[in-house]
Amino acid sequence: EVQLVESGGGLVQPGRSLRLSCAASGFTFGDYSMNWFRQAPGKGLEWVSFIRSEAYGGTTEYAASVKGRFTMSRDDSNSIAYLQMTSLKTEDTAVYYCTRARGCSSISCYMDVWGKGTTVTVSS
Amino acid sequence: DIVMTQSPDSLAVSLGERATINCKSSQSVLSSSNSKNYLAWYQQKSGQPPKLLIYWASTRESGVPDRFSGSGSGTDFTLTISSLQAEDVAVYYCQQYYSTPPFTFGPGTKVDIK
């Protein structure tokens, strides 16, 4: 079964850091580009970051709201994607979802597999 | 950035009746090189992650019931549920993946039973 499982969420004070993990199973992780999305309480979906497969350079893209603060990476040998979040703000409070990207030409992909999400709460 | 809008914000439909959701993009998401519309639809039930229903504007994802269909081209798209079932109560989002980053979503349409 194709599956993504996020972990690492929690309560953190503004200005602090947190690292999210996304463990993949049931498919060849290294063949796919991956994303993080987030959803603030009662709000819609917001794209956070994208990482290409190593075949396409493993490079990353970020939303303007997190650029310079968040870093996405991947460990293909262990089928894990990470999101390192620093200088956290109260507006980063959300459920964070890891997704698999499919049908990609460059970064133009749709998301065919979503994890259940991990909750990040930024509050003093 | 491409801005996505949806209408209506919410709708209530009787069981077995048709539900129609509209999505509009601020610029065309139709590629002239491959004639594909870079538009996806997702379903999100309460307390669950989104689920892919439709991609390339009209291609149903494997396992999605055939009562769900997508149509449209360019800037105007529609998701139709031909015969609403109780398990279809959810928020539905459209998303463009033509001009990325960023990936952008519509604000969502909530579907309930009348």
PDB file of C-alpha atoms in Angstrom, chain B residues 21-78:
ATOM      1  CA  ILE B  21     -19.102  23.126  -8.605  1.00  0.00           C
ATOM      2  CA  ASN B  22     -17.431  25.795 -10.699  1.00  0.00           C
ATOM      3  CA  CYS B  23     -13.786  26.821 -10.727  1.00  0.00           C
ATOM      4  CA  LYS B  24     -12.218  29.735 -12.552  1.00  0.00           C
ATOM      5  CA  SER B  25      -8.553  30.588 -13.019  1.00  0.00           C
ATOM      6  CA  SER B  26      -7.225  34.134 -13.466  1.00  0.00           C
ATOM      7  CA  GLN B  27      -5.348  33.013 -16.563  1.00  0.00           C
ATOM      8  CA  SER B  28      -5.509  30.026 -18.842  1.00  0.00           C
ATOM      9  CA  VAL B  29      -4.121  26.741 -17.559  1.00  0.00           C
ATOM     10  CA  LEU B  30      -4.299  25.135 -21.009  1.00  0.00           C
ATOM     11  CA  SER B  31      -0.935  24.231 -22.453  1.00  0.00           C
ATOM     12  CA  SER B  32      -0.546  24.901 -26.154  1.00  0.00           C
ATOM     13  CA  SER B  33       2.268  22.347 -26.383  1.00  0.00           C
ATOM     14  CA  ASN B  34       0.265  19.310 -25.258  1.00  0.00           C
ATOM     15  CA  SER B  35      -3.359  20.597 -25.247  1.00  0.00           C
ATOM     16  CA  LYS B  36      -3.738  19.608 -21.601  1.00  0.00           C
ATOM     17  CA  ASN B  37      -5.460  21.635 -18.894  1.00  0.00           C
ATOM     18  CA  TYR B  38      -3.325  21.665 -15.750  1.00  0.00           C
ATOM     19  CA  LEU B  39      -6.241  21.507 -13.343  1.00  0.00           C
ATOM     20  CA  ALA B  40      -6.968  19.026 -10.543  1.00  0.00           C
ATOM     21  CA  TRP B  41      -9.880  18.490  -8.165  1.00  0.00           C
ATOM     22  CA  TYR B  42      -9.578  17.244  -4.591  1.00  0.00           C
ATOM     23  CA  GLN B  43     -12.107  16.105  -2.016  1.00  0.00           C
ATOM     24  CA  GLN B  44     -11.524  16.722   1.675  1.00  0.00           C
ATOM     25  CA  LYS B  45     -13.806  15.111   4.216  1.00  0.00           C
ATOM     26  CA  SER B  46     -13.920  16.446   7.754  1.00  0.00           C
ATOM     27  CA  GLY B  47     -10.785  15.561   9.714  1.00  0.00           C
ATOM     28  CA  GLN B  48      -9.131  13.885   6.721  1.00  0.00           C
ATOM     29  CA  PRO B  49      -6.437  14.878   4.222  1.00  0.00           C
ATOM     30  CA  PRO B  50      -7.418  15.861   0.699  1.00  0.00           C
ATOM     31  CA  LYS B  51      -7.947  13.098  -1.834  1.00  0.00           C
ATOM     32  CA  LEU B  52      -7.231  13.423  -5.551  1.00  0.00           C
ATOM     33  CA  LEU B  53     -10.384  13.000  -7.637  1.00  0.00           C
ATOM     34  CA  ILE B  54      -9.603  14.427 -11.078  1.00  0.00           C
ATOM     35  CA  TYR B  55      -6.451  15.550 -12.927  1.00  0.00           C
ATOM     36  CA  TRP B  56      -5.840  17.043 -16.367  1.00  0.00           C
ATOM     37  CA  ALA B  57      -9.267  18.639 -15.751  1.00  0.00           C
ATOM     38  CA  SER B  58     -11.214  15.523 -16.725  1.00  0.00           C
ATOM     39  CA  THR B  59      -9.236  12.357 -15.984  1.00  0.00           C
ATOM     40  CA  ARG B  60     -10.676  10.463 -13.061  1.00  0.00           C
ATOM     41  CA  GLU B  61      -8.153   9.047 -10.605  1.00  0.00           C
ATOM     42  CA  SER B  62      -8.155   5.269 -10.225  1.00  0.00           C
ATOM     43  CA  GLY B  63     -10.779   4.108  -7.739  1.00  0.00           C
ATOM     44  CA  VAL B  64     -12.850   7.290  -7.888  1.00  0.00           C
ATOM     45  CA  PRO B  65     -16.548   6.538  -8.543  1.00  0.00           C
ATOM     46  CA  ASP B  66     -17.750   7.445 -12.008  1.00  0.00           C
ATOM     47  CA  ARG B  67     -20.421   9.758 -10.597  1.00  0.00           C
ATOM     48  CA  PHE B  68     -17.568  12.285 -10.312  1.00  0.00           C
ATOM     49  CA  SER B  69     -16.647  14.020 -13.556  1.00  0.00           C
ATOM     50  CA  GLY B  70     -14.607  17.046 -14.533  1.00  0.00           C
ATOM     51  CA  SER B  71     -14.989  19.301 -17.539  1.00  0.00           C
ATOM     52  CA  GLY B  72     -13.905  22.651 -18.915  1.00  0.00           C
ATOM     53  CA  SER B  73     -10.905  24.208 -20.581  1.00  0.00           C
ATOM     54  CA  GLY B  74      -8.787  27.322 -20.460  1.00  0.00           C
ATOM     55  CA  THR B  75     -10.039  29.281 -17.471  1.00  0.00           C
ATOM     56  CA  ASP B  76     -13.428  27.736 -16.654  1.00  0.00           C
ATOM     57  CA  PHE B  77     -13.905  24.310 -15.125  1.00  0.00           C
ATOM     58  CA  THR B  78     -16.650  22.257 -13.516  1.00  0.00           C
TER      59      THR B  78
END
